[in-house]
Short mmCIF file of C-alpha atoms in Angstrom, two decimals:
data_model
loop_
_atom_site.label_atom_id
_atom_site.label_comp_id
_atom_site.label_asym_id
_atom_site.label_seq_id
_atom_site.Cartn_x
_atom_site.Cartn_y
_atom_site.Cartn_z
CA UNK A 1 -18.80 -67.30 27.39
CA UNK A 2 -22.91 -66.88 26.46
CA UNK A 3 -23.46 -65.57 23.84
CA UNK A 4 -25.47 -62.69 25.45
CA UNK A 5 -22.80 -62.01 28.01
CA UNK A 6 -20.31 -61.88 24.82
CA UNK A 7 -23.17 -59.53 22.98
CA UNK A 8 -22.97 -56.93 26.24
CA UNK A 9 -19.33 -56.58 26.53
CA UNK A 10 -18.85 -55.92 22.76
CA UNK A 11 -21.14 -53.30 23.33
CA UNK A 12 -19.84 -52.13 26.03
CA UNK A 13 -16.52 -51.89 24.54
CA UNK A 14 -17.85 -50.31 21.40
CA UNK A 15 -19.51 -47.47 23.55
CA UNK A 16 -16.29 -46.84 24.97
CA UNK A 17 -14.58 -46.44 21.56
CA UNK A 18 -15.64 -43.13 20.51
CA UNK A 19 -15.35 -41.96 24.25
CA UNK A 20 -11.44 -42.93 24.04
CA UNK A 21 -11.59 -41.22 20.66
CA UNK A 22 -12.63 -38.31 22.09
CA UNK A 23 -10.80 -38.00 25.10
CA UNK A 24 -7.69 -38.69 22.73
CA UNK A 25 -8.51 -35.58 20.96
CA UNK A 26 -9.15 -33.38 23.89
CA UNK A 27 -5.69 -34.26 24.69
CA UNK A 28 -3.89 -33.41 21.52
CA UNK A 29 -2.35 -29.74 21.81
CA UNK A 30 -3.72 -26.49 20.50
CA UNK A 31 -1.39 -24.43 19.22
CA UNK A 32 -2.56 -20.96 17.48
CA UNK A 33 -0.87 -19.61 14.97
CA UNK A 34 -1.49 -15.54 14.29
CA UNK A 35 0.29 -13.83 11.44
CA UNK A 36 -0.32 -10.44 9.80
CA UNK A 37 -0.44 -11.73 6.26
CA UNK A 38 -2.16 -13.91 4.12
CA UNK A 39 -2.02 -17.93 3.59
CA UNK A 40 -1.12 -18.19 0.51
CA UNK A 41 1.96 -15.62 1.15
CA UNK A 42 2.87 -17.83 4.24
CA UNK A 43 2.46 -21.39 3.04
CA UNK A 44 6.74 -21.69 2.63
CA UNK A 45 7.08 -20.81 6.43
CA UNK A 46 4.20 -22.70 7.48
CA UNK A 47 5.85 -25.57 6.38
CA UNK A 48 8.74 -24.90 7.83
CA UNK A 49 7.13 -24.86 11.05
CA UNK A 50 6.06 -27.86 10.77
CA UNK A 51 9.22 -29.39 10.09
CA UNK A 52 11.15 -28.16 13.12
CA UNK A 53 7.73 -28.96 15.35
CA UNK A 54 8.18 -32.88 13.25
CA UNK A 55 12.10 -32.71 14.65
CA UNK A 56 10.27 -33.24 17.68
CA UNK A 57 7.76 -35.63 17.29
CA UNK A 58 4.76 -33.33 16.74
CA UNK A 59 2.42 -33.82 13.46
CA UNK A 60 -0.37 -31.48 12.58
CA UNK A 61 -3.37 -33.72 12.87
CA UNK A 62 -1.97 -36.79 14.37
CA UNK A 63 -0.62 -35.64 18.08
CA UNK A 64 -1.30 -31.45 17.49
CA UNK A 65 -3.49 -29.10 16.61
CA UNK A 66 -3.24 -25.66 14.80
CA UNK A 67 -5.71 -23.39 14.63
CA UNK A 68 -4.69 -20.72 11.97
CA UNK A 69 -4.93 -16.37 12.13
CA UNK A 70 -4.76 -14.31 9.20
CA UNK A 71 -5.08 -10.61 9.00
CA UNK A 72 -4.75 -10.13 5.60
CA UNK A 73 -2.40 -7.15 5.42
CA UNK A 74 -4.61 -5.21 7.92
CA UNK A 75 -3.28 -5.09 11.41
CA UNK A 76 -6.06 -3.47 13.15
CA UNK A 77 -7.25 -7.03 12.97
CA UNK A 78 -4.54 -8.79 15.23
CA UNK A 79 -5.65 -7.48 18.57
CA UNK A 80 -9.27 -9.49 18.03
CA UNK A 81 -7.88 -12.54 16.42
CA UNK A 82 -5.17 -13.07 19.45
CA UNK A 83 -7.88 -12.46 21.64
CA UNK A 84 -9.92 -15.45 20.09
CA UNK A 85 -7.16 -17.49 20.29
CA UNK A 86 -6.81 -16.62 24.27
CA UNK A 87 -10.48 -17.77 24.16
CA UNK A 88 -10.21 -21.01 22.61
CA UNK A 89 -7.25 -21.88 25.30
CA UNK A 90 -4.30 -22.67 23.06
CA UNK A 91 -1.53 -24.28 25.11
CA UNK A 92 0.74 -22.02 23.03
CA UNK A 93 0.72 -18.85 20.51
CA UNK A 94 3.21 -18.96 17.56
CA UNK A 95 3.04 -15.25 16.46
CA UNK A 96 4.72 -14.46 13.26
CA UNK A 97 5.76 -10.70 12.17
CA UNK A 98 5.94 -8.13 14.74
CA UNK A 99 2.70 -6.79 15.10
CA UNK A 100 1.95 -10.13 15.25
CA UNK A 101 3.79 -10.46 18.31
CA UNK A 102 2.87 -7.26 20.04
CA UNK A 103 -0.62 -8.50 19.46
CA UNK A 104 -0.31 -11.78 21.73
CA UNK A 105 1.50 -9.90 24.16
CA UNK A 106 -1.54 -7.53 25.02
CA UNK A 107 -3.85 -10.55 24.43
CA UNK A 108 -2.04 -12.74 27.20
CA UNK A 109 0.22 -12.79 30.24
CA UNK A 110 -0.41 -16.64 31.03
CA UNK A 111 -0.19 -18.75 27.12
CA UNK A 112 3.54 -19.46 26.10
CA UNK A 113 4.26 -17.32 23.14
CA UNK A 114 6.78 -17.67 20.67
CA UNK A 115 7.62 -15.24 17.80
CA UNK A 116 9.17 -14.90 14.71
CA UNK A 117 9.81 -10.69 14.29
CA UNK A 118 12.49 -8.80 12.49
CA UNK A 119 13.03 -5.95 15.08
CA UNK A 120 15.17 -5.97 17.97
CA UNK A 121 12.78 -7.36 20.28
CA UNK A 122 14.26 -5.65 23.69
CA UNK A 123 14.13 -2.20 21.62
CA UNK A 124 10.52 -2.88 21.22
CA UNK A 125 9.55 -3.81 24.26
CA UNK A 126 8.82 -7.75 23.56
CA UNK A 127 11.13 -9.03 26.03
CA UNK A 128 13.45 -7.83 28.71
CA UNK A 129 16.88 -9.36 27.91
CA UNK A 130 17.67 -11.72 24.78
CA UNK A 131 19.23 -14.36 27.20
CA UNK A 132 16.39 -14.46 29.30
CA UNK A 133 13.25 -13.09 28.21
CA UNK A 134 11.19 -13.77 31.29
CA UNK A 135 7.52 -13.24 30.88
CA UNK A 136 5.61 -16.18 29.02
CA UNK A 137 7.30 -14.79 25.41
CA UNK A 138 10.80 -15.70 23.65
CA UNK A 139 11.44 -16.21 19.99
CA UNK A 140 13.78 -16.00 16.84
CA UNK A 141 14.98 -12.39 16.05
CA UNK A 142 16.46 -11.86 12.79
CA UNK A 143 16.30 -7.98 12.95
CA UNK A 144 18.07 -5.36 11.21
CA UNK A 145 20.89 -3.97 12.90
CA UNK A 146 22.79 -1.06 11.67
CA UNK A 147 25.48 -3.07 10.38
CA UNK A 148 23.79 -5.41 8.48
CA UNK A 149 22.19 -2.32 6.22
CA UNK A 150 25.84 -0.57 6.46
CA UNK A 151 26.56 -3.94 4.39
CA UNK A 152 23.41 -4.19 2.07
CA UNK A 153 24.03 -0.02 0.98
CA UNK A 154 27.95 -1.23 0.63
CA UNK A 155 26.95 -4.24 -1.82
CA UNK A 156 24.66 -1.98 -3.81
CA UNK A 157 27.31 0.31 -4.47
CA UNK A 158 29.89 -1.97 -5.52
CA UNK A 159 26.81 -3.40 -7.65
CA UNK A 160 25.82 -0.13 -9.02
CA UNK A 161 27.96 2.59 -8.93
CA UNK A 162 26.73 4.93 -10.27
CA UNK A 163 23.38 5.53 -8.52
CA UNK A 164 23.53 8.84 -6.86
CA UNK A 165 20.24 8.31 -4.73
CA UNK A 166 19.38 4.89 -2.77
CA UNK A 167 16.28 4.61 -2.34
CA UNK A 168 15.34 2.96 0.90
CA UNK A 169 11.44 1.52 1.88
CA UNK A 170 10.13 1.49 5.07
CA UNK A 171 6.96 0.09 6.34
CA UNK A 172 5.75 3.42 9.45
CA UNK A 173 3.22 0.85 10.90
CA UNK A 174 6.26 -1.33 12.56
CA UNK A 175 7.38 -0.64 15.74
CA UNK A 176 10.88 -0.61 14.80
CA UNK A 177 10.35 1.62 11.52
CA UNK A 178 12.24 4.82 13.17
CA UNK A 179 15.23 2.50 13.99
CA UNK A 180 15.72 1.45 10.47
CA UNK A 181 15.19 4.23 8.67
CA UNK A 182 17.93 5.82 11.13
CA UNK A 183 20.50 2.99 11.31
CA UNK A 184 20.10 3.54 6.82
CA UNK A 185 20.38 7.37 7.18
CA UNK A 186 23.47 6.82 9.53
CA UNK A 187 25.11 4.20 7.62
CA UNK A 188 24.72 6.01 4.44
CA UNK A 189 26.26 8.99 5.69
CA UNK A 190 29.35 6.73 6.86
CA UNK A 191 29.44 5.39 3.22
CA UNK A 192 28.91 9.36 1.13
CA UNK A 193 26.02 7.86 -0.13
CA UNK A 194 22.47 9.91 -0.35
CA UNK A 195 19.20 8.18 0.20
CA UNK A 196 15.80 8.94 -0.27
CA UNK A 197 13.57 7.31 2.27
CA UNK A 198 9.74 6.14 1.84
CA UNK A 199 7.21 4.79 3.42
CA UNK A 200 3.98 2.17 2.63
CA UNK A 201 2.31 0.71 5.35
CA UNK A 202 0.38 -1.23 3.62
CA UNK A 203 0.16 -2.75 -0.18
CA UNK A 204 -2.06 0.45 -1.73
CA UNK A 205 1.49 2.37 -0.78
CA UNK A 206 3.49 0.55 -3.14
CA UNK A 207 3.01 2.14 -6.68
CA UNK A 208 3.28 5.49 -5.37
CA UNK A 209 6.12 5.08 -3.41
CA UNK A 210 8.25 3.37 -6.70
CA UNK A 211 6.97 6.09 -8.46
CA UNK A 212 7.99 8.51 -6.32
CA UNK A 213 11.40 6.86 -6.25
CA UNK A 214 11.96 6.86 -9.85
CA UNK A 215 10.75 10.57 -10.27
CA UNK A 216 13.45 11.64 -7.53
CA UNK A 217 15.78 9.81 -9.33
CA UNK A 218 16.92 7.05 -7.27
CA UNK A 219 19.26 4.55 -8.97
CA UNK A 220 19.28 1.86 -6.58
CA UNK A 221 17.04 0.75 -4.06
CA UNK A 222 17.22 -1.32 -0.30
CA UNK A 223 13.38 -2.99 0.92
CA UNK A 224 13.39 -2.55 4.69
CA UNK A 225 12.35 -6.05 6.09
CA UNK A 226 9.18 -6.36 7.70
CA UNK A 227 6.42 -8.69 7.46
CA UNK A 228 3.93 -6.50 5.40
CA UNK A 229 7.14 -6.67 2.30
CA UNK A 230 7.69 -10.19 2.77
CA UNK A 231 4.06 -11.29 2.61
CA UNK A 232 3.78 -9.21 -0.49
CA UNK A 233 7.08 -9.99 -2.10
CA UNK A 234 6.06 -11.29 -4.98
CA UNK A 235 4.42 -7.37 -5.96
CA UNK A 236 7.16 -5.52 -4.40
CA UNK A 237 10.11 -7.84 -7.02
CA UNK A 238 7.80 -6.95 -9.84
CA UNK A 239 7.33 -3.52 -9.08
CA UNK A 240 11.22 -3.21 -8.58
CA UNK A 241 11.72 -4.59 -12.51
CA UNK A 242 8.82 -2.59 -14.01
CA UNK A 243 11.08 0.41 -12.49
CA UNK A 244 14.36 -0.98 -13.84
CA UNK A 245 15.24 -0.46 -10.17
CA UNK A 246 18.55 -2.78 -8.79
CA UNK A 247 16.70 -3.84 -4.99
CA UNK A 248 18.61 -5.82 -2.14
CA UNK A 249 16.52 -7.25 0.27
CA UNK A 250 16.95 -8.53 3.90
CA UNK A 251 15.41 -12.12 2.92
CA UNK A 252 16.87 -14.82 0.49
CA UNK A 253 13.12 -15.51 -0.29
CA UNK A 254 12.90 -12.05 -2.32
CA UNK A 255 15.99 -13.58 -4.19
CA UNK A 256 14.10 -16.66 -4.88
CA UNK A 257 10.81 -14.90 -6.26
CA UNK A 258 12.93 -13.02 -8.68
CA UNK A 259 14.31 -10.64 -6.64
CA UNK A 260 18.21 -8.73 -7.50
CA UNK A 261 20.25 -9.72 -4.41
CA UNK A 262 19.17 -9.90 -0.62
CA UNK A 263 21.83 -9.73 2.35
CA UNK A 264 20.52 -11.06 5.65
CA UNK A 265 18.88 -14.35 7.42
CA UNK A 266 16.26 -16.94 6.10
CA UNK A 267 12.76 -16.73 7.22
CA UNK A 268 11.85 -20.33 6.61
CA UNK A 269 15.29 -21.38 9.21
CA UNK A 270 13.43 -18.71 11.62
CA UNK A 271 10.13 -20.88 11.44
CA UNK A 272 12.07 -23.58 11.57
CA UNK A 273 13.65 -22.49 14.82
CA UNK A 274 9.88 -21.03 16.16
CA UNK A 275 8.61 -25.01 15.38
CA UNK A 276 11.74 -26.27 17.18
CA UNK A 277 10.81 -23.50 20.55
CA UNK A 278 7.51 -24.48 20.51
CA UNK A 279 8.22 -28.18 20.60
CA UNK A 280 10.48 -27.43 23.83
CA UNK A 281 7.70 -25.46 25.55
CA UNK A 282 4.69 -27.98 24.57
CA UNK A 283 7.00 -30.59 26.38
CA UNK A 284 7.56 -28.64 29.52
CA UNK A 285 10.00 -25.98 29.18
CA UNK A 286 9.26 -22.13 30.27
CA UNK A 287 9.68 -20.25 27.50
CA UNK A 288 10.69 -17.19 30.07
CA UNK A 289 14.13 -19.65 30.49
CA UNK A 290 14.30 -19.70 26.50
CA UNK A 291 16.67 -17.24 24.93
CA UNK A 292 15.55 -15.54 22.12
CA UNK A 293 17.51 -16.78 19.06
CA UNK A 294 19.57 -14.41 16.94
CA UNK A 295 20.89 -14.99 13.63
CA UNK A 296 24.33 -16.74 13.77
CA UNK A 297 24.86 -16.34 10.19
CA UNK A 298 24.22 -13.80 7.13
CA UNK A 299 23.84 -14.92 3.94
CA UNK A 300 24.19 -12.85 0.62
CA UNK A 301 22.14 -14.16 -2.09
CA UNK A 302 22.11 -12.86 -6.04
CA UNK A 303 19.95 -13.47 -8.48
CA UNK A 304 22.51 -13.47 -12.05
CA UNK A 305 19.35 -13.60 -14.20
CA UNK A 306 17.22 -10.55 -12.63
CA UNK A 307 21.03 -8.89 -13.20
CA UNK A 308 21.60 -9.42 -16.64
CA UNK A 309 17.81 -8.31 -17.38
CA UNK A 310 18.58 -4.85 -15.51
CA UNK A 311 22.14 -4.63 -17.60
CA UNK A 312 23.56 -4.97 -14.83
CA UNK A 313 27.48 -6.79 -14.45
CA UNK A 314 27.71 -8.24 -11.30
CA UNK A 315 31.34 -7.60 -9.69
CA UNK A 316 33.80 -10.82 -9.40
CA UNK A 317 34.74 -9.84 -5.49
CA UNK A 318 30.80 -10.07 -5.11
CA UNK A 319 29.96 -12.88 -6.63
CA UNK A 320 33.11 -14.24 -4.52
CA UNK A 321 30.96 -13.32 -1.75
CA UNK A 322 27.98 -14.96 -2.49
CA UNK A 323 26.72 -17.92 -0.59
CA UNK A 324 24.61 -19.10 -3.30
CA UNK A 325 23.70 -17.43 -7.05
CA UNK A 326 20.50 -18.31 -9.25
CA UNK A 327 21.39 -18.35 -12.84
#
């Protein structure tokens, strides 16, 4: 071959390089990812994510795309930062936390969705049935029912006794807020237990509400899941031992940041699940033929050291129960 004939298709080919680069990239997936809280209070089930998206092939920056939504604690944000996401044409909207989810439904009737929420999401009006959603919207649930808090205020009481008030925290900004703080007022009542219910909706809430609770004398208290508490975990633990107050939670991931005892799913196995859904979809399922996922399994978490440092004895037939203790 002459050399200048060699010389033009080298150049040729070179030229053609960054156009295959480029048309690579255009073809890698854009997923968007819109939660209520913060990075840095999501990084555990943004990894998890990623791990059930790996389980299927998919790796953040090699063959998919995520373009991240924060809205710090403040959910009058959400609405604008789904609709930029609808702009930038994400093949698919992970939406974490329920006003999260609510958020992408307004935003868009057409982009797969898939959430992560702790209400019920056919009370709430995110999907029509569990086994089929329909829409363009399915997801893991691990909401609250009334049984599940019927069995957090029964382990508090066989953990403390003698607490004559529960307190219970609710987030009012939720859509499912009235539910819970019925399903605790009803399952209370079942129990002869009193409780004394609060609210914060958002993190400026937080000291007066434990306040509150200690000056009304509440001896025990139960943190109502939602995404605001788990995103600020870390400040509602520490609140709950500057109070000397024994708190289950709905989340093993309170237990894990110090946290008494929690009764109820794991939100990293829910993000898990979402990464898992969102695979499917990306690969050509309808997520309207998805059904939503549902916990299959509660687990009941204690934390022995946050016990002891409350004086607190935690009872043999609980401990029995536990599926895991931190000592």
């Amino acid at each position: 071959m002459k050399r200048r004939k060699f010389l033009t298709l080298l150049g040729g080919a070179a030229a053609a390089w960054p156009l295959a680069a480029r048309a690579q990239q255009a073809a890698m997936p854009l997923v968007g990812f819109l939660r209520s809280t913060s990075a840095n209070a999501s990084i555990d089930l943004v990894a998890a994510l990623r791990r059930g998206l790996a389980e299927a092939g998919y790796t953040e920056g090699q063959n998919i795309a995520i373009d991240y939504r924060w809205a710090e604690n403040r959910n009058e944000r959400l609405a604008a930062l789904a609709a930029d996401l609808v702009r930038r044409q994400c093949a698919l909207i992970v939406a974490g936390g329920d006003a999260a989810a609510h958020a992408a439904k307004t935003a868009t009737a057409t982009i797969p969705i898939v959430f992560a929420t702790g209400d019920d999401p056919v009370k709430v009006g995110l999907v029509a049935r569990l086994n089929r959603p329909g829409g363009n919207i399915t997801g893991i649930s691990f909401f609250n029912s009334a049984d599940l808090e019927s069995k957090q205020l029964e382990l508090l009481r066989e953990v403390v006794p003698k607490a004559g008030v529960i307190g219970v925290l609710v987030n009012p900004t939720m859509a499912g807020a009235e539910s819970q703080e019925r399903d605790a007022r009803v399952a209370a009542r079942a129990l002869g237990l009193q409780i004394l219910t609060l609210n914060a909706g958002n993190e400026h809430d937080f000291d007066a509400a434990f306040t509150a609770f200690a000056q009304q004398g509440a001896g025990a208290l139960l943190i109502a899941g939602n995404a605001l508490f788990t995103g600020q975990r870390d400040r509602l633990v520490a609140l709950a031992a500057r109070y000397a107050l024994p708190t289950i939670y709905g989340l093993r991931e309170f237990v894990l940041a110090g946290g008494m005892m929690s009764y109820g799913g794991s939100l990293t196995v829910a993000y898990r699940q979402v990464g898992v859904y969102a695979a499917r979809i990306l690969k050509g399922e309808k997520s309207a033929d998805l059904p939503v996922v549902l916990p299959t399994k509660y687990e009941l978490v204690i934390n022995l050291k946050t016990a002891k440092a409350l004086g607190l004895q935690i009872p043999d037939k609980v401990l029995a129960l536990a599926d895991e203790v931190i000592e």
